[in-house]
Amino acid sequence: MRLALAGARRAESDSADVPVGAVVLAPAGGVLAEARNQREEVHDPTAHAEVVALRAACARLGTWRLDGCSLVVTLEPCTMCAGAVVLSRVARLVYGADDPKAGAVGSLWDVVRDRRLNHRPEVVRGVLAEECSAVLREFFVRRR
């Protein structure tokens, strides 16, 4: 989560993006990809930290399947990102702060644990939640 937090801080300092960071870990624990939100930077509504990290990990492995991998992200994924987690077959999703406005891993919806889908990753929530939340709170206070 510390690597994901560093990515979140880079998102804020490098651009006007909401500070969210993500890391994809290999089954053995090595880092496959690190990413941050890039929507403002690349003018792409799908450039959420999770999607950018998943794409990079898939490119590195040469496959769209991330069997056995973990995605670590500072903020609860939205519906798009939760869907990408399911579709990429990530084994474990670890996130920090809950997102009561757009979260799709239990806050508003629970996409990743929907029994109708063919894949359901393990979910670990609340890792360094206060620190992840603080980065977001500070960002939005400065923007107002």
PDB file of N, CA and C in Angstrom, residues 4-91:
ATOM      1  N   ALA A   4       1.491   2.261  -3.496  1.00  0.00           N
ATOM      2  CA  ALA A   4       0.282   2.848  -4.079  1.00  0.00           C
ATOM      3  C   ALA A   4       0.082   4.276  -3.570  1.00  0.00           C
ATOM      4  N   LEU A   5       0.352   4.512  -2.297  1.00  0.00           N
ATOM      5  CA  LEU A   5       0.255   5.871  -1.744  1.00  0.00           C
ATOM      6  C   LEU A   5       1.261   6.804  -2.404  1.00  0.00           C
ATOM      7  N   ALA A   6       2.456   6.318  -2.672  1.00  0.00           N
ATOM      8  CA  ALA A   6       3.448   7.141  -3.376  1.00  0.00           C
ATOM      9  C   ALA A   6       2.937   7.504  -4.770  1.00  0.00           C
ATOM     10  N   GLY A   7       2.291   6.561  -5.432  1.00  0.00           N
ATOM     11  CA  GLY A   7       1.692   6.841  -6.743  1.00  0.00           C
ATOM     12  C   GLY A   7       0.585   7.861  -6.642  1.00  0.00           C
ATOM     13  N   ALA A   8      -0.219   7.773  -5.606  1.00  0.00           N
ATOM     14  CA  ALA A   8      -1.295   8.747  -5.405  1.00  0.00           C
ATOM     15  C   ALA A   8      -0.716  10.145  -5.245  1.00  0.00           C
ATOM     16  N   ARG A   9       0.323  10.256  -4.485  1.00  0.00           N
ATOM     17  CA  ARG A   9       0.952  11.566  -4.280  1.00  0.00           C
ATOM     18  C   ARG A   9       1.550  12.106  -5.578  1.00  0.00           C
ATOM     19  N   ARG A  10       2.079  11.215  -6.426  1.00  0.00           N
ATOM     20  CA  ARG A  10       2.596  11.645  -7.732  1.00  0.00           C
ATOM     21  C   ARG A  10       1.470  12.141  -8.625  1.00  0.00           C
ATOM     22  N   ALA A  11       0.310  11.506  -8.548  1.00  0.00           N
ATOM     23  CA  ALA A  11      -0.833  11.941  -9.365  1.00  0.00           C
ATOM     24  C   ALA A  11      -1.166  13.386  -9.061  1.00  0.00           C
ATOM     25  N   GLU A  12      -1.108  13.728  -7.820  1.00  0.00           N
ATOM     26  CA  GLU A  12      -1.441  15.087  -7.414  1.00  0.00           C
ATOM     27  C   GLU A  12      -0.345  16.073  -7.800  1.00  0.00           C
ATOM     28  N   SER A  13       0.904  15.682  -7.633  1.00  0.00           N
ATOM     29  CA  SER A  13       1.987  16.626  -7.911  1.00  0.00           C
ATOM     30  C   SER A  13       2.271  16.761  -9.401  1.00  0.00           C
ATOM     31  N   ASP A  14       2.053  15.703 -10.177  1.00  0.00           N
ATOM     32  CA  ASP A  14       2.345  15.729 -11.607  1.00  0.00           C
ATOM     33  C   ASP A  14       1.216  16.314 -12.442  1.00  0.00           C
ATOM     34  N   SER A  15       0.016  16.319 -11.921  1.00  0.00           N
ATOM     35  CA  SER A  15      -1.130  16.789 -12.691  1.00  0.00           C
ATOM     36  C   SER A  15      -2.233  17.194 -11.728  1.00  0.00           C
ATOM     37  N   ALA A  16      -3.374  17.495 -12.269  1.00  0.00           N
ATOM     38  CA  ALA A  16      -4.524  17.874 -11.443  1.00  0.00           C
ATOM     39  C   ALA A  16      -5.393  16.667 -11.119  1.00  0.00           C
ATOM     40  N   ASP A  17      -4.866  15.472 -11.328  1.00  0.00           N
ATOM     41  CA  ASP A  17      -5.663  14.265 -11.108  1.00  0.00           C
ATOM     42  C   ASP A  17      -5.932  13.996  -9.640  1.00  0.00           C
ATOM     43  N   VAL A  18      -7.082  13.398  -9.376  1.00  0.00           N
ATOM     44  CA  VAL A  18      -7.415  12.957  -8.020  1.00  0.00           C
ATOM     45  C   VAL A  18      -6.329  11.964  -7.600  1.00  0.00           C
ATOM     46  N   PRO A  19      -5.756  12.131  -6.417  1.00  0.00           N
ATOM     47  CA  PRO A  19      -4.616  11.304  -6.012  1.00  0.00           C
ATOM     48  C   PRO A  19      -4.991   9.881  -5.607  1.00  0.00           C
ATOM     49  N   VAL A  20      -5.002   9.009  -6.605  1.00  0.00           N
ATOM     50  CA  VAL A  20      -5.237   7.582  -6.391  1.00  0.00           C
ATOM     51  C   VAL A  20      -4.058   6.839  -7.007  1.00  0.00           C
ATOM     52  N   GLY A  21      -3.535   5.875  -6.275  1.00  0.00           N
ATOM     53  CA  GLY A  21      -2.431   5.067  -6.764  1.00  0.00           C
ATOM     54  C   GLY A  21      -2.778   3.596  -6.708  1.00  0.00           C
ATOM     55  N   ALA A  22      -2.138   2.815  -7.587  1.00  0.00           N
ATOM     56  CA  ALA A  22      -2.395   1.377  -7.645  1.00  0.00           C
ATOM     57  C   ALA A  22      -1.109   0.628  -7.975  1.00  0.00           C
ATOM     58  N   VAL A  23      -1.028  -0.596  -7.481  1.00  0.00           N
ATOM     59  CA  VAL A  23       0.115  -1.475  -7.724  1.00  0.00           C
ATOM     60  C   VAL A  23      -0.425  -2.870  -8.005  1.00  0.00           C
ATOM     61  N   VAL A  24       0.147  -3.546  -8.995  1.00  0.00           N
ATOM     62  CA  VAL A  24      -0.176  -4.948  -9.249  1.00  0.00           C
ATOM     63  C   VAL A  24       1.019  -5.775  -8.807  1.00  0.00           C
ATOM     64  N   LEU A  25       0.736  -6.757  -7.952  1.00  0.00           N
ATOM     65  CA  LEU A  25       1.773  -7.650  -7.439  1.00  0.00           C
ATOM     66  C   LEU A  25       1.645  -9.025  -8.087  1.00  0.00           C
ATOM     67  N   ALA A  26       2.780  -9.605  -8.438  1.00  0.00           N
ATOM     68  CA  ALA A  26       2.823 -10.964  -8.979  1.00  0.00           C
ATOM     69  C   ALA A  26       2.439 -11.950  -7.884  1.00  0.00           C
ATOM     70  N   PRO A  27       2.098 -13.182  -8.256  1.00  0.00           N
ATOM     71  CA  PRO A  27       1.744 -14.180  -7.240  1.00  0.00           C
ATOM     72  C   PRO A  27       2.814 -14.355  -6.161  1.00  0.00           C
ATOM     73  N   ALA A  28       4.082 -14.208  -6.524  1.00  0.00           N
ATOM     74  CA  ALA A  28       5.172 -14.347  -5.562  1.00  0.00           C
ATOM     75  C   ALA A  28       5.428 -13.061  -4.783  1.00  0.00           C
ATOM     76  N   GLY A  29       4.730 -11.991  -5.136  1.00  0.00           N
ATOM     77  CA  GLY A  29       4.835 -10.748  -4.386  1.00  0.00           C
ATOM     78  C   GLY A  29       5.619  -9.636  -5.042  1.00  0.00           C
ATOM     79  N   GLY A  30       6.312  -9.907  -6.119  1.00  0.00           N
ATOM     80  CA  GLY A  30       7.066  -8.852  -6.805  1.00  0.00           C
ATOM     81  C   GLY A  30       6.143  -7.856  -7.491  1.00  0.00           C
ATOM     82  N   VAL A  31       6.617  -6.644  -7.661  1.00  0.00           N
ATOM     83  CA  VAL A  31       5.823  -5.593  -8.301  1.00  0.00           C
ATOM     84  C   VAL A  31       5.849  -5.776  -9.820  1.00  0.00           C
ATOM     85  N   LEU A  32       4.660  -5.921 -10.412  1.00  0.00           N
ATOM     86  CA  LEU A  32       4.531  -6.005 -11.868  1.00  0.00           C
ATOM     87  C   LEU A  32       4.281  -4.636 -12.490  1.00  0.00           C
ATOM     88  N   ALA A  33       3.520  -3.801 -11.779  1.00  0.00           N
ATOM     89  CA  ALA A  33       3.176  -2.489 -12.332  1.00  0.00           C
ATOM     90  C   ALA A  33       2.779  -1.540 -11.213  1.00  0.00           C
ATOM     91  N   GLU A  34       3.107  -0.279 -11.396  1.00  0.00           N
ATOM     92  CA  GLU A  34       2.683   0.795 -10.504  1.00  0.00           C
ATOM     93  C   GLU A  34       2.011   1.848 -11.378  1.00  0.00           C
ATOM     94  N   ALA A  35       0.960   2.468 -10.855  1.00  0.00           N
ATOM     95  CA  ALA A  35       0.267   3.484 -11.645  1.00  0.00           C
ATOM     96  C   ALA A  35      -0.419   4.485 -10.739  1.00  0.00           C
ATOM     97  N   ARG A  36      -0.868   5.557 -11.345  1.00  0.00           N
ATOM     98  CA  ARG A  36      -1.615   6.602 -10.667  1.00  0.00           C
ATOM     99  C   ARG A  36      -2.700   7.083 -11.609  1.00  0.00           C
ATOM    100  N   ASN A  37      -3.664   7.789 -11.077  1.00  0.00           N
ATOM    101  CA  ASN A  37      -4.692   8.368 -11.949  1.00  0.00           C
ATOM    102  C   ASN A  37      -4.018   9.245 -12.991  1.00  0.00           C
ATOM    103  N   GLN A  38      -4.502   9.163 -14.232  1.00  0.00           N
ATOM    104  CA  GLN A  38      -3.945   9.959 -15.327  1.00  0.00           C
ATOM    105  C   GLN A  38      -5.034  10.558 -16.208  1.00  0.00           C
ATOM    106  N   ARG A  39      -6.250  10.634 -15.720  1.00  0.00           N
ATOM    107  CA  ARG A  39      -7.360  11.125 -16.544  1.00  0.00           C
ATOM    108  C   ARG A  39      -7.096  12.518 -17.093  1.00  0.00           C
ATOM    109  N   GLU A  40      -6.690  13.432 -16.240  1.00  0.00           N
ATOM    110  CA  GLU A  40      -6.437  14.811 -16.679  1.00  0.00           C
ATOM    111  C   GLU A  40      -5.215  14.881 -17.581  1.00  0.00           C
ATOM    112  N   GLU A  41      -4.197  14.142 -17.221  1.00  0.00           N
ATOM    113  CA  GLU A  41      -2.928  14.175 -17.954  1.00  0.00           C
ATOM    114  C   GLU A  41      -3.052  13.670 -19.389  1.00  0.00           C
ATOM    115  N   VAL A  42      -3.774  12.566 -19.587  1.00  0.00           N
ATOM    116  CA  VAL A  42      -3.871  11.977 -20.935  1.00  0.00           C
ATOM    117  C   VAL A  42      -5.243  12.168 -21.565  1.00  0.00           C
ATOM    118  N   HIS A  43      -6.114  12.914 -20.868  1.00  0.00           N
ATOM    119  CA  HIS A  43      -7.454  13.220 -21.387  1.00  0.00           C
ATOM    120  C   HIS A  43      -8.228  11.954 -21.740  1.00  0.00           C
ATOM    121  N   ASP A  44      -8.263  11.027 -20.777  1.00  0.00           N
ATOM    122  CA  ASP A  44      -8.897   9.732 -20.981  1.00  0.00           C
ATOM    123  C   ASP A  44      -9.713   9.388 -19.741  1.00  0.00           C
ATOM    124  N   PRO A  45     -11.031   9.297 -19.876  1.00  0.00           N
ATOM    125  CA  PRO A  45     -11.862   8.998 -18.705  1.00  0.00           C
ATOM    126  C   PRO A  45     -11.620   7.606 -18.124  1.00  0.00           C
ATOM    127  N   THR A  46     -10.984   6.713 -18.865  1.00  0.00           N
ATOM    128  CA  THR A  46     -10.710   5.370 -18.358  1.00  0.00           C
ATOM    129  C   THR A  46      -9.331   5.254 -17.712  1.00  0.00           C
ATOM    130  N   ALA A  47      -8.575   6.335 -17.639  1.00  0.00           N
ATOM    131  CA  ALA A  47      -7.209   6.287 -17.111  1.00  0.00           C
ATOM    132  C   ALA A  47      -7.189   6.373 -15.584  1.00  0.00           C
ATOM    133  N   HIS A  48      -8.015   5.542 -14.957  1.00  0.00           N
ATOM    134  CA  HIS A  48      -7.975   5.412 -13.501  1.00  0.00           C
ATOM    135  C   HIS A  48      -6.727   4.608 -13.146  1.00  0.00           C
ATOM    136  N   ALA A  49      -6.207   4.818 -11.948  1.00  0.00           N
ATOM    137  CA  ALA A  49      -4.979   4.144 -11.515  1.00  0.00           C
ATOM    138  C   ALA A  49      -5.073   2.633 -11.689  1.00  0.00           C
ATOM    139  N   GLU A  50      -6.230   2.063 -11.328  1.00  0.00           N
ATOM    140  CA  GLU A  50      -6.399   0.609 -11.413  1.00  0.00           C
ATOM    141  C   GLU A  50      -6.280   0.109 -12.846  1.00  0.00           C
ATOM    142  N   VAL A  51      -6.960   0.774 -13.759  1.00  0.00           N
ATOM    143  CA  VAL A  51      -6.951   0.352 -15.163  1.00  0.00           C
ATOM    144  C   VAL A  51      -5.556   0.510 -15.759  1.00  0.00           C
ATOM    145  N   VAL A  52      -4.898   1.624 -15.459  1.00  0.00           N
ATOM    146  CA  VAL A  52      -3.545   1.844 -15.962  1.00  0.00           C
ATOM    147  C   VAL A  52      -2.608   0.759 -15.429  1.00  0.00           C
ATOM    148  N   ALA A  53      -2.713   0.424 -14.159  1.00  0.00           N
ATOM    149  CA  ALA A  53      -1.863  -0.610 -13.566  1.00  0.00           C
ATOM    150  C   ALA A  53      -2.158  -1.988 -14.149  1.00  0.00           C
ATOM    151  N   LEU A  54      -3.439  -2.317 -14.300  1.00  0.00           N
ATOM    152  CA  LEU A  54      -3.805  -3.619 -14.873  1.00  0.00           C
ATOM    153  C   LEU A  54      -3.288  -3.749 -16.302  1.00  0.00           C
ATOM    154  N   ARG A  55      -3.436  -2.698 -17.094  1.00  0.00           N
ATOM    155  CA  ARG A  55      -2.933  -2.724 -18.480  1.00  0.00           C
ATOM    156  C   ARG A  55      -1.428  -2.948 -18.511  1.00  0.00           C
ATOM    157  N   ALA A  56      -0.705  -2.236 -17.652  1.00  0.00           N
ATOM    158  CA  ALA A  56       0.756  -2.372 -17.626  1.00  0.00           C
ATOM    159  C   ALA A  56       1.172  -3.778 -17.194  1.00  0.00           C
ATOM    160  N   ALA A  57       0.493  -4.330 -16.199  1.00  0.00           N
ATOM    161  CA  ALA A  57       0.821  -5.682 -15.731  1.00  0.00           C
ATOM    162  C   ALA A  57       0.542  -6.711 -16.829  1.00  0.00           C
ATOM    163  N   CYS A  58      -0.582  -6.566 -17.503  1.00  0.00           N
ATOM    164  CA  CYS A  58      -0.906  -7.496 -18.599  1.00  0.00           C
ATOM    165  C   CYS A  58       0.129  -7.402 -19.716  1.00  0.00           C
ATOM    166  N   ALA A  59       0.531  -6.185 -20.061  1.00  0.00           N
ATOM    167  CA  ALA A  59       1.542  -6.009 -21.105  1.00  0.00           C
ATOM    168  C   ALA A  59       2.862  -6.655 -20.688  1.00  0.00           C
ATOM    169  N   ARG A  60       3.215  -6.483 -19.446  1.00  0.00           N
ATOM    170  CA  ARG A  60       4.473  -7.057 -18.954  1.00  0.00           C
ATOM    171  C   ARG A  60       4.442  -8.581 -18.988  1.00  0.00           C
ATOM    172  N   LEU A  61       3.292  -9.169 -18.635  1.00  0.00           N
ATOM    173  CA  LEU A  61       3.175 -10.631 -18.618  1.00  0.00           C
ATOM    174  C   LEU A  61       2.841 -11.222 -19.981  1.00  0.00           C
ATOM    175  N   GLY A  62       2.357 -10.395 -20.895  1.00  0.00           N
ATOM    176  CA  GLY A  62       1.986 -10.886 -22.215  1.00  0.00           C
ATOM    177  C   GLY A  62       0.682 -11.662 -22.228  1.00  0.00           C
ATOM    178  N   THR A  63      -0.211 -11.335 -21.303  1.00  0.00           N
ATOM    179  CA  THR A  63      -1.511 -11.999 -21.227  1.00  0.00           C
ATOM    180  C   THR A  63      -2.498 -11.076 -20.531  1.00  0.00           C
ATOM    181  N   TRP A  64      -3.774 -11.288 -20.826  1.00  0.00           N
ATOM    182  CA  TRP A  64      -4.794 -10.471 -20.152  1.00  0.00           C
ATOM    183  C   TRP A  64      -5.215 -11.085 -18.824  1.00  0.00           C
ATOM    184  N   ARG A  65      -4.789 -12.295 -18.560  1.00  0.00           N
ATOM    185  CA  ARG A  65      -5.148 -12.976 -17.317  1.00  0.00           C
ATOM    186  C   ARG A  65      -4.098 -12.706 -16.244  1.00  0.00           C
ATOM    187  N   LEU A  66      -4.552 -12.187 -15.124  1.00  0.00           N
ATOM    188  CA  LEU A  66      -3.653 -11.903 -14.007  1.00  0.00           C
ATOM    189  C   LEU A  66      -3.902 -12.886 -12.864  1.00  0.00           C
ATOM    190  N   ASP A  67      -4.023 -14.167 -13.232  1.00  0.00           N
ATOM    191  CA  ASP A  67      -4.252 -15.228 -12.254  1.00  0.00           C
ATOM    192  C   ASP A  67      -3.194 -15.178 -11.150  1.00  0.00           C
ATOM    193  N   GLY A  68      -3.642 -15.216  -9.916  1.00  0.00           N
ATOM    194  CA  GLY A  68      -2.739 -15.236  -8.784  1.00  0.00           C
ATOM    195  C   GLY A  68      -2.196 -13.879  -8.379  1.00  0.00           C
ATOM    196  N   CYS A  69      -2.446 -12.852  -9.165  1.00  0.00           N
ATOM    197  CA  CYS A  69      -1.932 -11.509  -8.870  1.00  0.00           C
ATOM    198  C   CYS A  69      -2.839 -10.759  -7.896  1.00  0.00           C
ATOM    199  N   SER A  70      -2.269  -9.731  -7.287  1.00  0.00           N
ATOM    200  CA  SER A  70      -3.020  -8.861  -6.385  1.00  0.00           C
ATOM    201  C   SER A  70      -2.990  -7.440  -6.919  1.00  0.00           C
ATOM    202  N   LEU A  71      -4.102  -6.750  -6.765  1.00  0.00           N
ATOM    203  CA  LEU A  71      -4.176  -5.327  -7.070  1.00  0.00           C
ATOM    204  C   LEU A  71      -4.320  -4.591  -5.753  1.00  0.00           C
ATOM    205  N   VAL A  72      -3.426  -3.656  -5.504  1.00  0.00           N
ATOM    206  CA  VAL A  72      -3.450  -2.838  -4.297  1.00  0.00           C
ATOM    207  C   VAL A  72      -3.748  -1.412  -4.747  1.00  0.00           C
ATOM    208  N   VAL A  73      -4.783  -0.799  -4.179  1.00  0.00           N
ATOM    209  CA  VAL A  73      -5.197   0.541  -4.609  1.00  0.00           C
ATOM    210  C   VAL A  73      -5.608   1.362  -3.394  1.00  0.00           C
ATOM    211  N   THR A  74      -5.361   2.658  -3.452  1.00  0.00           N
ATOM    212  CA  THR A  74      -5.596   3.519  -2.296  1.00  0.00           C
ATOM    213  C   THR A  74      -7.061   3.831  -2.060  1.00  0.00           C
ATOM    214  N   LEU A  75      -7.904   3.700  -3.077  1.00  0.00           N
ATOM    215  CA  LEU A  75      -9.324   4.036  -2.966  1.00  0.00           C
ATOM    216  C   LEU A  75     -10.160   2.875  -3.492  1.00  0.00           C
ATOM    217  N   GLU A  76     -11.265   2.611  -2.851  1.00  0.00           N
ATOM    218  CA  GLU A  76     -12.198   1.573  -3.305  1.00  0.00           C
ATOM    219  C   GLU A  76     -12.522   1.782  -4.784  1.00  0.00           C
ATOM    220  N   PRO A  77     -12.368   0.758  -5.616  1.00  0.00           N
ATOM    221  CA  PRO A  77     -12.623   0.899  -7.046  1.00  0.00           C
ATOM    222  C   PRO A  77     -14.073   1.264  -7.391  1.00  0.00           C
ATOM    223  N   CYS A  78     -14.206   2.001  -8.478  1.00  0.00           N
ATOM    224  CA  CYS A  78     -15.520   2.343  -9.038  1.00  0.00           C
ATOM    225  C   CYS A  78     -16.045   1.143  -9.828  1.00  0.00           C
ATOM    226  N   THR A  79     -17.203   1.282 -10.437  1.00  0.00           N
ATOM    227  CA  THR A  79     -17.785   0.163 -11.191  1.00  0.00           C
ATOM    228  C   THR A  79     -16.894  -0.257 -12.360  1.00  0.00           C
ATOM    229  N   MET A  80     -16.322   0.708 -13.079  1.00  0.00           N
ATOM    230  CA  MET A  80     -15.456   0.365 -14.208  1.00  0.00           C
ATOM    231  C   MET A  80     -14.247  -0.426 -13.725  1.00  0.00           C
ATOM    232  N   CYS A  81     -13.606   0.064 -12.687  1.00  0.00           N
ATOM    233  CA  CYS A  81     -12.396  -0.588 -12.193  1.00  0.00           C
ATOM    234  C   CYS A  81     -12.696  -1.932 -11.538  1.00  0.00           C
ATOM    235  N   ALA A  82     -13.813  -2.012 -10.821  1.00  0.00           N
ATOM    236  CA  ALA A  82     -14.216  -3.296 -10.229  1.00  0.00           C
ATOM    237  C   ALA A  82     -14.470  -4.316 -11.334  1.00  0.00           C
ATOM    238  N   GLY A  83     -15.090  -3.878 -12.405  1.00  0.00           N
ATOM    239  CA  GLY A  83     -15.306  -4.772 -13.552  1.00  0.00           C
ATOM    240  C   GLY A  83     -13.989  -5.222 -14.159  1.00  0.00           C
ATOM    241  N   ALA A  84     -13.028  -4.321 -14.265  1.00  0.00           N
ATOM    242  CA  ALA A  84     -11.715  -4.678 -14.805  1.00  0.00           C
ATOM    243  C   ALA A  84     -11.003  -5.686 -13.905  1.00  0.00           C
ATOM    244  N   VAL A  85     -11.184  -5.557 -12.604  1.00  0.00           N
ATOM    245  CA  VAL A  85     -10.596  -6.521 -11.659  1.00  0.00           C
ATOM    246  C   VAL A  85     -11.169  -7.910 -11.926  1.00  0.00           C
ATOM    247  N   VAL A  86     -12.475  -7.983 -12.074  1.00  0.00           N
ATOM    248  CA  VAL A  86     -13.129  -9.272 -12.344  1.00  0.00           C
ATOM    249  C   VAL A  86     -12.661  -9.830 -13.679  1.00  0.00           C
ATOM    250  N   LEU A  87     -12.688  -9.009 -14.717  1.00  0.00           N
ATOM    251  CA  LEU A  87     -12.349  -9.476 -16.064  1.00  0.00           C
ATOM    252  C   LEU A  87     -10.894  -9.893 -16.208  1.00  0.00           C
ATOM    253  N   SER A  88     -10.001  -9.283 -15.437  1.00  0.00           N
ATOM    254  CA  SER A  88      -8.583  -9.626 -15.529  1.00  0.00           C
ATOM    255  C   SER A  88      -8.208 -10.827 -14.658  1.00  0.00           C
ATOM    256  N   ARG A  89      -9.172 -11.340 -13.907  1.00  0.00           N
ATOM    257  CA  ARG A  89      -8.984 -12.525 -13.054  1.00  0.00           C
ATOM    258  C   ARG A  89      -7.993 -12.290 -11.913  1.00  0.00           C
ATOM    259  N   VAL A  90      -7.891 -11.051 -11.438  1.00  0.00           N
ATOM    260  CA  VAL A  90      -7.040 -10.760 -10.287  1.00  0.00           C
ATOM    261  C   VAL A  90      -7.513 -11.622  -9.121  1.00  0.00           C
ATOM    262  N   ALA A  91      -6.572 -12.200  -8.396  1.00  0.00           N
ATOM    263  CA  ALA A  91      -6.919 -13.093  -7.285  1.00  0.00           C
ATOM    264  C   ALA A  91      -7.309 -12.337  -6.023  1.00  0.00           C
TER     265      ALA A  91
END
